[in-house]
Amino acid sequence: MFTRAVGRIEWVIERCRLLQAIGAEFDETRPFAGLAIGTGIHLEPKTVALLLTLQRGGAELVSTGNLNTTQQDACDHLAARGVRVVGGPTSDPVEHDRNLWEVVRAHPDLVLDNGGDLFVRYLDEPYDGLRGGTEETTSGRMRLEPLRERIGLPVLVINDSPIKQFAENEHAVGQSVLESFLRLTNLSTNGKRVTVFGYGACGRGVAANFRNAHAVVSVVERDPVKRLQALLDGFLVPDREDALRTADVVVTVTGAEGVVTAADAPLLRPGAILANAGHFPRELDAPALEAAGAIVLEGGHMVNLAGPRPLGNSIESMDLGFALQARCLEAVARGEVGREACVVPVPRAIDERVAASFVAASS
């Protein structure tokens, strides 16, 4: 698929059709001229396509990655094109904290956040000139919602777009988690008992893809309505302890902390494999579980963006999500949304514009 002439990053950029079209428009409109954008997001080839699109709109970029998901070739590609890249691949929380602070202390005009890390630090050291920005994840939205009054700036939550929910979270996350399990373990899924914690959009996708791969899937969900949905979708919905006791594979997709801990280790079957697909590596208490003899893939970091040759979600799904990012940052830069739009979903007009563009490009 990749040759010496066309590397992996170039392959991805060429196939991000929406970002390519937006970049061509940004060459003319320059919505970010004179502005700096600070980003803290997984640095991998699809993110490269997004950041270079923002650069075509006139932005100066200062960018760092997330824990255990940064890819060095992505950093090198961005740095060679004038992006200020802070840090590199790391699983050290202390080093990651330093990198995030360096982005915030560059005083960007706009922030593209992933998990709320940059906005939280901005509140600890506020500065004049920040116009607002975006938050990529449910985990970040949950973190920032209680801070709305303190932030007081437009922050558009990409993950609350219906496009992001069904295109990336339900379809693409499910595919990439299954692919990563197969790649990392080289085990089959046929007949295995898989327990999925969480039945939001990502959990639905994970459960469906493992079932389609001939696993027997149980869902653990605290919300009674979502639990009913899982039942009606054809999944088993046992009590939490029974779901853990019978599982060959456990996948957490909740956005919460301490979903499975050392206290659960006695329930687990010998050889049971645990993986996390949520944003933060805190859903599984990996050190304690591993000390108790459990197998935790990639130390509890995002299983589809960690480990050997991580690919993450599909190019098409991320092209959609990152088109939302580009349009939302454009709206904030142009002052088209005000401080009342603090930690709120993507505006409907942007959803419609991105959806229509993708359908037209697919025709």
Short mmCIF file of C-alpha atoms in Angstrom, two decimals:
data_model
loop_
_atom_site.label_atom_id
_atom_site.label_comp_id
_atom_site.label_asym_id
_atom_site.label_seq_id
_atom_site.Cartn_x
_atom_site.Cartn_y
_atom_site.Cartn_z
CA MET A 1 0.00 0.00 0.00
CA PHE A 2 2.78 2.44 0.90
CA THR A 3 5.82 2.93 -1.31
CA ARG A 4 8.99 4.92 -0.99
CA ALA A 5 7.35 7.60 -3.09
CA VAL A 6 4.15 7.75 -1.03
CA GLY A 7 4.56 7.21 2.72
CA ARG A 8 1.90 6.52 5.29
CA ILE A 9 1.33 10.17 6.23
CA GLU A 10 1.04 11.29 2.62
CA TRP A 11 -1.37 8.40 1.98
CA VAL A 12 -3.59 9.57 4.84
CA ILE A 13 -3.48 13.26 3.84
CA GLU A 14 -4.44 12.44 0.26
CA ARG A 15 -7.48 10.51 1.45
CA CYS A 16 -8.78 13.18 3.84
CA ARG A 17 -10.99 14.61 1.11
CA LEU A 18 -12.93 17.04 3.30
CA LEU A 19 -9.78 18.43 4.89
CA GLN A 20 -8.18 18.80 1.47
CA ALA A 21 -11.16 20.83 0.24
CA ILE A 22 -11.26 22.94 3.41
CA GLY A 23 -7.52 23.54 3.12
CA ALA A 24 -7.92 24.80 -0.44
CA GLU A 25 -10.62 27.18 0.79
CA PHE A 26 -8.48 28.29 3.73
CA ASP A 27 -5.66 29.13 1.32
CA GLU A 28 -7.94 31.91 0.08
CA THR A 29 -9.92 32.91 3.17
CA ARG A 30 -7.13 32.72 5.81
CA PRO A 31 -9.47 32.62 8.86
CA PHE A 32 -6.58 32.15 11.29
CA ALA A 33 -4.22 34.80 9.91
CA GLY A 34 -2.27 36.33 12.78
CA LEU A 35 -3.60 33.78 15.27
CA ALA A 36 -1.88 30.99 17.16
CA ILE A 37 -3.65 27.69 17.87
CA GLY A 38 -2.50 25.53 20.77
CA THR A 39 -3.33 21.84 20.46
CA GLY A 40 -3.13 18.84 22.75
CA ILE A 41 -4.33 15.84 20.75
CA HIS A 42 -3.09 12.43 19.60
CA LEU A 43 -0.29 13.14 17.14
CA GLU A 44 -0.67 10.59 14.36
CA PRO A 45 -1.11 10.83 10.58
CA LYS A 46 -4.77 11.89 10.53
CA THR A 47 -4.05 14.62 13.06
CA VAL A 48 -1.22 15.79 10.83
CA ALA A 49 -3.80 16.30 8.07
CA LEU A 50 -5.91 18.44 10.40
CA LEU A 51 -3.08 20.58 11.72
CA LEU A 52 -1.69 21.27 8.27
CA THR A 53 -5.20 22.30 7.17
CA LEU A 54 -5.32 24.82 10.03
CA GLN A 55 -1.87 26.04 9.02
CA ARG A 56 -3.16 26.68 5.49
CA GLY A 57 -5.69 29.00 7.12
CA GLY A 58 -2.84 31.16 8.44
CA ALA A 59 -2.49 29.65 11.91
CA GLU A 60 0.73 29.40 13.85
CA LEU A 61 0.61 26.07 15.64
CA VAL A 62 2.05 24.91 18.93
CA SER A 63 1.17 21.27 19.42
CA THR A 64 1.72 18.43 21.82
CA GLY A 65 0.35 14.90 21.97
CA ASN A 66 -1.41 12.70 24.48
CA LEU A 67 -0.03 10.06 26.80
CA ASN A 68 1.31 6.99 25.00
CA THR A 69 -0.28 7.82 21.63
CA THR A 70 2.18 10.25 20.06
CA GLN A 71 3.93 8.95 16.94
CA GLN A 72 7.41 10.25 16.20
CA ASP A 73 6.98 10.27 12.43
CA ALA A 74 3.96 12.54 12.86
CA CYS A 75 6.01 14.91 15.05
CA ASP A 76 8.82 14.96 12.50
CA HIS A 77 6.44 15.61 9.61
CA LEU A 78 4.83 18.55 11.41
CA ALA A 79 8.12 20.04 12.60
CA ALA A 80 9.51 19.93 9.06
CA ARG A 81 6.55 22.06 7.97
CA GLY A 82 6.90 24.79 10.54
CA VAL A 83 4.71 23.48 13.35
CA ARG A 84 6.12 23.97 16.83
CA VAL A 85 5.93 20.46 18.27
CA VAL A 86 6.32 20.19 22.03
CA GLY A 87 7.75 16.90 23.27
CA GLY A 88 7.47 13.50 21.65
CA PRO A 89 6.19 10.03 22.42
CA THR A 90 5.85 9.55 26.18
CA SER A 91 3.93 7.55 28.75
CA ASP A 92 5.34 9.62 31.62
CA PRO A 93 2.60 11.79 33.20
CA VAL A 94 5.17 14.26 34.55
CA GLU A 95 6.71 14.83 31.12
CA HIS A 96 3.25 15.07 29.58
CA ASP A 97 2.27 17.71 32.13
CA ARG A 98 5.34 19.79 31.23
CA ASN A 99 4.44 19.55 27.55
CA LEU A 100 0.88 20.71 28.17
CA TRP A 101 2.08 23.66 30.24
CA GLU A 102 4.47 24.70 27.46
CA VAL A 103 1.54 24.87 25.04
CA VAL A 104 -0.58 26.93 27.47
CA ARG A 105 2.29 29.25 28.33
CA ALA A 106 2.70 30.03 24.63
CA HIS A 107 -0.61 31.95 25.09
CA PRO A 108 -2.42 30.69 21.98
CA ASP A 109 -5.43 32.61 20.70
CA LEU A 110 -7.40 29.39 20.13
CA VAL A 111 -7.21 26.01 21.86
CA LEU A 112 -7.92 22.61 20.35
CA ASP A 113 -8.24 20.40 23.42
CA ASN A 114 -8.56 16.65 23.89
CA GLY A 115 -9.64 15.65 27.36
CA GLY A 116 -9.78 19.15 28.82
CA ASP A 117 -6.06 19.21 29.64
CA LEU A 118 -5.31 22.61 28.12
CA PHE A 119 -8.39 24.49 29.30
CA VAL A 120 -7.94 23.25 32.87
CA ARG A 121 -4.38 24.55 32.89
CA TYR A 122 -5.50 27.82 31.31
CA LEU A 123 -7.81 28.33 34.29
CA ASP A 124 -4.83 27.89 36.61
CA GLU A 125 -2.86 30.52 34.65
CA PRO A 126 -5.37 32.65 32.69
CA TYR A 127 -4.10 35.17 30.17
CA ASP A 128 -5.61 37.85 27.96
CA GLY A 129 -6.39 37.09 24.34
CA LEU A 130 -7.79 33.56 24.42
CA ARG A 131 -10.85 33.54 22.14
CA GLY A 132 -12.01 30.00 22.96
CA GLY A 133 -11.70 26.77 21.05
CA THR A 134 -12.84 23.17 20.83
CA GLU A 135 -12.90 20.01 22.93
CA GLU A 136 -12.70 16.68 21.13
CA THR A 137 -13.97 14.15 23.67
CA THR A 138 -16.77 13.14 26.01
CA SER A 139 -14.18 12.81 28.78
CA GLY A 140 -13.14 16.42 28.21
CA ARG A 141 -16.73 17.65 28.12
CA MET A 142 -17.43 15.93 31.44
CA ARG A 143 -14.37 17.61 32.90
CA LEU A 144 -15.13 21.08 31.55
CA GLU A 145 -18.89 21.29 32.10
CA PRO A 146 -18.57 22.20 35.82
CA LEU A 147 -16.08 24.93 34.83
CA ARG A 148 -18.31 26.77 32.35
CA GLU A 149 -18.66 29.95 34.40
CA ARG A 150 -14.92 30.15 35.00
CA ILE A 151 -14.04 29.54 31.35
CA GLY A 152 -16.57 32.06 29.99
CA LEU A 153 -15.47 31.53 26.39
CA PRO A 154 -16.90 29.63 23.41
CA VAL A 155 -15.85 25.98 23.58
CA LEU A 156 -17.50 23.69 21.01
CA VAL A 157 -17.56 19.98 21.88
CA ILE A 158 -16.86 17.93 18.77
CA ASN A 159 -17.88 14.65 20.38
CA ASP A 160 -21.41 15.95 20.95
CA SER A 161 -22.01 16.26 17.23
CA PRO A 162 -24.30 13.49 15.95
CA ILE A 163 -21.84 13.03 13.09
CA LYS A 164 -19.03 12.30 15.52
CA GLN A 165 -21.29 10.00 17.53
CA PHE A 166 -22.36 7.71 14.71
CA ALA A 167 -19.54 8.03 12.18
CA GLU A 168 -16.52 7.91 14.44
CA ASN A 169 -17.61 6.67 17.85
CA GLU A 170 -20.07 3.96 16.91
CA HIS A 171 -18.64 2.76 13.63
CA ALA A 172 -14.95 3.60 13.64
CA VAL A 173 -14.06 3.09 17.31
CA GLY A 174 -15.72 -0.31 17.25
CA GLN A 175 -13.73 -1.33 14.19
CA SER A 176 -10.41 0.00 15.47
CA VAL A 177 -10.74 -1.59 18.92
CA LEU A 178 -11.48 -4.98 17.35
CA GLU A 179 -8.60 -4.55 14.90
CA SER A 180 -6.24 -3.59 17.73
CA PHE A 181 -7.27 -6.57 19.86
CA LEU A 182 -6.56 -8.92 16.95
CA ARG A 183 -3.25 -7.24 16.12
CA LEU A 184 -1.96 -7.03 19.69
CA THR A 185 -2.97 -10.51 20.86
CA ASN A 186 -3.10 -12.59 17.65
CA LEU A 187 -6.04 -14.39 19.28
CA SER A 188 -9.35 -15.23 17.67
CA THR A 189 -12.63 -13.77 18.87
CA ASN A 190 -14.78 -16.70 17.78
CA GLY A 191 -16.77 -17.99 20.73
CA LYS A 192 -14.95 -15.84 23.25
CA ARG A 193 -16.95 -14.13 25.97
CA VAL A 194 -16.41 -10.39 25.76
CA THR A 195 -17.67 -7.93 28.38
CA VAL A 196 -18.01 -4.28 27.35
CA PHE A 197 -18.31 -1.63 30.05
CA GLY A 198 -20.34 1.32 28.77
CA TYR A 199 -23.07 1.52 26.14
CA GLY A 200 -22.67 4.99 24.79
CA ALA A 201 -21.85 5.41 21.12
CA CYS A 202 -18.34 3.96 21.48
CA GLY A 203 -19.55 1.05 23.61
CA ARG A 204 -22.27 0.24 21.09
CA GLY A 205 -19.69 0.11 18.34
CA VAL A 206 -17.27 -2.06 20.32
CA ALA A 207 -20.03 -4.48 21.32
CA ALA A 208 -21.38 -4.73 17.77
CA ASN A 209 -17.99 -5.34 16.18
CA PHE A 210 -17.01 -8.10 18.61
CA ARG A 211 -20.41 -9.74 18.08
CA ASN A 212 -19.90 -9.50 14.32
CA ALA A 213 -16.58 -11.26 14.87
CA HIS A 214 -18.51 -14.17 16.46
CA ALA A 215 -17.88 -13.34 20.12
CA VAL A 216 -20.53 -13.73 22.83
CA VAL A 217 -20.92 -10.16 24.12
CA SER A 218 -22.20 -8.90 27.47
CA VAL A 219 -22.72 -5.23 28.30
CA VAL A 220 -22.37 -3.60 31.71
CA GLU A 221 -24.12 -0.23 31.86
CA ARG A 222 -25.27 1.70 34.95
CA ASP A 223 -27.87 3.75 33.08
CA PRO A 224 -31.08 1.63 33.11
CA VAL A 225 -32.25 3.09 29.80
CA LYS A 226 -29.00 2.28 28.00
CA ARG A 227 -28.98 -1.14 29.62
CA LEU A 228 -32.42 -1.74 28.17
CA GLN A 229 -31.15 -0.55 24.79
CA ALA A 230 -28.31 -3.08 24.96
CA LEU A 231 -30.76 -5.84 25.80
CA LEU A 232 -33.05 -4.93 22.91
CA ASP A 233 -30.02 -4.76 20.62
CA GLY A 234 -29.49 -8.44 21.44
CA PHE A 235 -26.67 -8.29 23.99
CA LEU A 236 -26.50 -10.05 27.33
CA VAL A 237 -26.86 -7.65 30.28
CA PRO A 238 -25.78 -9.63 33.36
CA ASP A 239 -24.90 -8.14 36.72
CA ARG A 240 -21.46 -6.60 36.90
CA GLU A 241 -19.86 -9.43 38.89
CA ASP A 242 -21.24 -12.13 36.62
CA ALA A 243 -20.09 -10.20 33.56
CA LEU A 244 -16.54 -10.06 34.92
CA ARG A 245 -16.56 -13.64 36.19
CA THR A 246 -17.42 -15.11 32.79
CA ALA A 247 -15.32 -12.82 30.54
CA ASP A 248 -12.39 -13.88 28.42
CA VAL A 249 -11.98 -10.25 27.32
CA VAL A 250 -13.03 -7.04 29.11
CA VAL A 251 -13.16 -3.69 27.28
CA THR A 252 -13.88 -0.43 29.10
CA VAL A 253 -15.44 2.44 27.14
CA THR A 254 -16.99 4.72 29.76
CA GLY A 255 -14.92 7.89 30.26
CA ALA A 256 -15.04 7.21 34.02
CA GLU A 257 -12.23 6.41 36.45
CA GLY A 258 -11.61 3.14 38.29
CA VAL A 259 -14.10 1.06 36.31
CA VAL A 260 -12.17 -2.17 36.95
CA THR A 261 -9.70 -2.25 39.84
CA ALA A 262 -7.62 -4.69 41.89
CA ALA A 263 -10.71 -5.42 43.98
CA ASP A 264 -12.15 -7.09 40.87
CA ALA A 265 -9.11 -9.28 40.23
CA PRO A 266 -10.48 -12.29 42.17
CA LEU A 267 -13.50 -12.30 39.84
CA LEU A 268 -11.46 -12.54 36.66
CA ARG A 269 -10.86 -15.81 34.87
CA PRO A 270 -7.22 -16.95 34.56
CA GLY A 271 -5.82 -15.45 31.39
CA ALA A 272 -8.59 -12.87 31.00
CA ILE A 273 -7.47 -9.90 28.88
CA LEU A 274 -8.44 -6.33 29.74
CA ALA A 275 -8.32 -3.34 27.39
CA ASN A 276 -9.37 0.29 27.63
CA ALA A 277 -10.81 2.29 24.74
CA GLY A 278 -11.65 5.42 26.73
CA HIS A 279 -9.62 8.61 26.44
CA PHE A 280 -7.83 8.59 29.80
CA PRO A 281 -5.77 5.61 31.01
CA ARG A 282 -7.66 5.54 34.30
CA GLU A 283 -10.62 3.30 33.55
CA LEU A 284 -8.49 0.27 34.38
CA ASP A 285 -6.24 0.32 37.45
CA ALA A 286 -3.58 -1.28 35.30
CA PRO A 287 -0.67 -1.43 37.81
CA ALA A 288 -2.80 -3.03 40.51
CA LEU A 289 -4.52 -5.41 38.11
CA GLU A 290 -1.21 -6.48 36.59
CA ALA A 291 0.25 -6.98 40.05
CA ALA A 292 -2.69 -9.28 40.75
CA GLY A 293 -1.84 -11.31 37.64
CA ALA A 294 -4.30 -9.86 35.13
CA ILE A 295 -3.34 -9.15 31.52
CA VAL A 296 -3.87 -5.47 30.62
CA LEU A 297 -3.17 -4.46 27.04
CA GLU A 298 -0.84 -1.46 26.66
CA GLY A 299 -0.98 -0.56 30.34
CA GLY A 300 -4.57 0.61 30.07
CA HIS A 301 -3.88 3.33 27.50
CA MET A 302 -6.21 3.70 24.51
CA VAL A 303 -5.88 0.30 22.94
CA ASN A 304 -6.56 1.51 19.39
CA LEU A 305 -3.84 4.19 19.53
CA ALA A 306 -1.20 2.41 21.58
CA GLY A 307 1.15 -0.48 20.95
CA PRO A 308 2.95 -1.59 17.80
CA ARG A 309 1.87 0.08 14.55
CA PRO A 310 -1.17 1.88 15.99
CA LEU A 311 -3.65 2.96 13.35
CA GLY A 312 -6.54 4.43 15.36
CA ASN A 313 -9.89 5.12 13.76
CA SER A 314 -10.46 4.97 10.02
CA ILE A 315 -9.32 7.78 7.75
CA GLU A 316 -12.85 8.54 6.54
CA SER A 317 -14.29 8.84 10.05
CA MET A 318 -11.51 11.11 11.23
CA ASP A 319 -11.80 13.22 8.08
CA LEU A 320 -15.40 13.88 9.10
CA GLY A 321 -14.54 14.62 12.72
CA PHE A 322 -11.61 16.83 11.84
CA ALA A 323 -13.68 18.72 9.29
CA LEU A 324 -15.95 19.55 12.23
CA GLN A 325 -12.86 20.67 14.16
CA ALA A 326 -11.69 22.95 11.37
CA ARG A 327 -15.13 24.53 10.87
CA CYS A 328 -15.67 25.00 14.62
CA LEU A 329 -12.30 26.66 15.12
CA GLU A 330 -13.08 28.85 12.12
CA ALA A 331 -16.38 29.89 13.72
CA VAL A 332 -14.65 30.77 17.01
CA ALA A 333 -11.89 32.68 15.21
CA ARG A 334 -14.44 34.72 13.25
CA GLY A 335 -16.51 35.49 16.35
CA GLU A 336 -19.54 33.62 14.98
CA VAL A 337 -20.17 32.02 18.40
CA GLY A 338 -20.12 33.88 21.70
CA ARG A 339 -19.38 33.08 25.31
CA GLU A 340 -22.87 31.57 25.67
CA ALA A 341 -21.53 28.68 23.56
CA CYS A 342 -19.29 27.45 26.40
CA VAL A 343 -18.93 23.67 26.39
CA VAL A 344 -21.83 23.10 24.01
CA PRO A 345 -22.32 20.80 20.99
CA VAL A 346 -21.25 21.70 17.47
CA PRO A 347 -23.74 24.19 15.95
CA ARG A 348 -26.31 22.51 13.72
CA ALA A 349 -25.31 24.61 10.72
CA ILE A 350 -21.77 23.23 10.90
CA ASP A 351 -23.04 19.64 11.22
CA GLU A 352 -25.19 20.13 8.13
CA ARG A 353 -22.39 21.74 6.13
CA VAL A 354 -19.91 18.94 6.89
CA ALA A 355 -22.48 16.20 6.28
CA ALA A 356 -23.49 17.67 2.92
CA SER A 357 -19.85 17.99 1.87
CA PHE A 358 -19.09 14.35 2.70
CA VAL A 359 -22.15 13.05 0.86
CA ALA A 360 -21.30 15.19 -2.18
CA ALA A 361 -17.70 13.95 -2.18
CA SER A 362 -18.94 10.35 -2.00
CA SER A 363 -21.35 10.63 -4.92
#
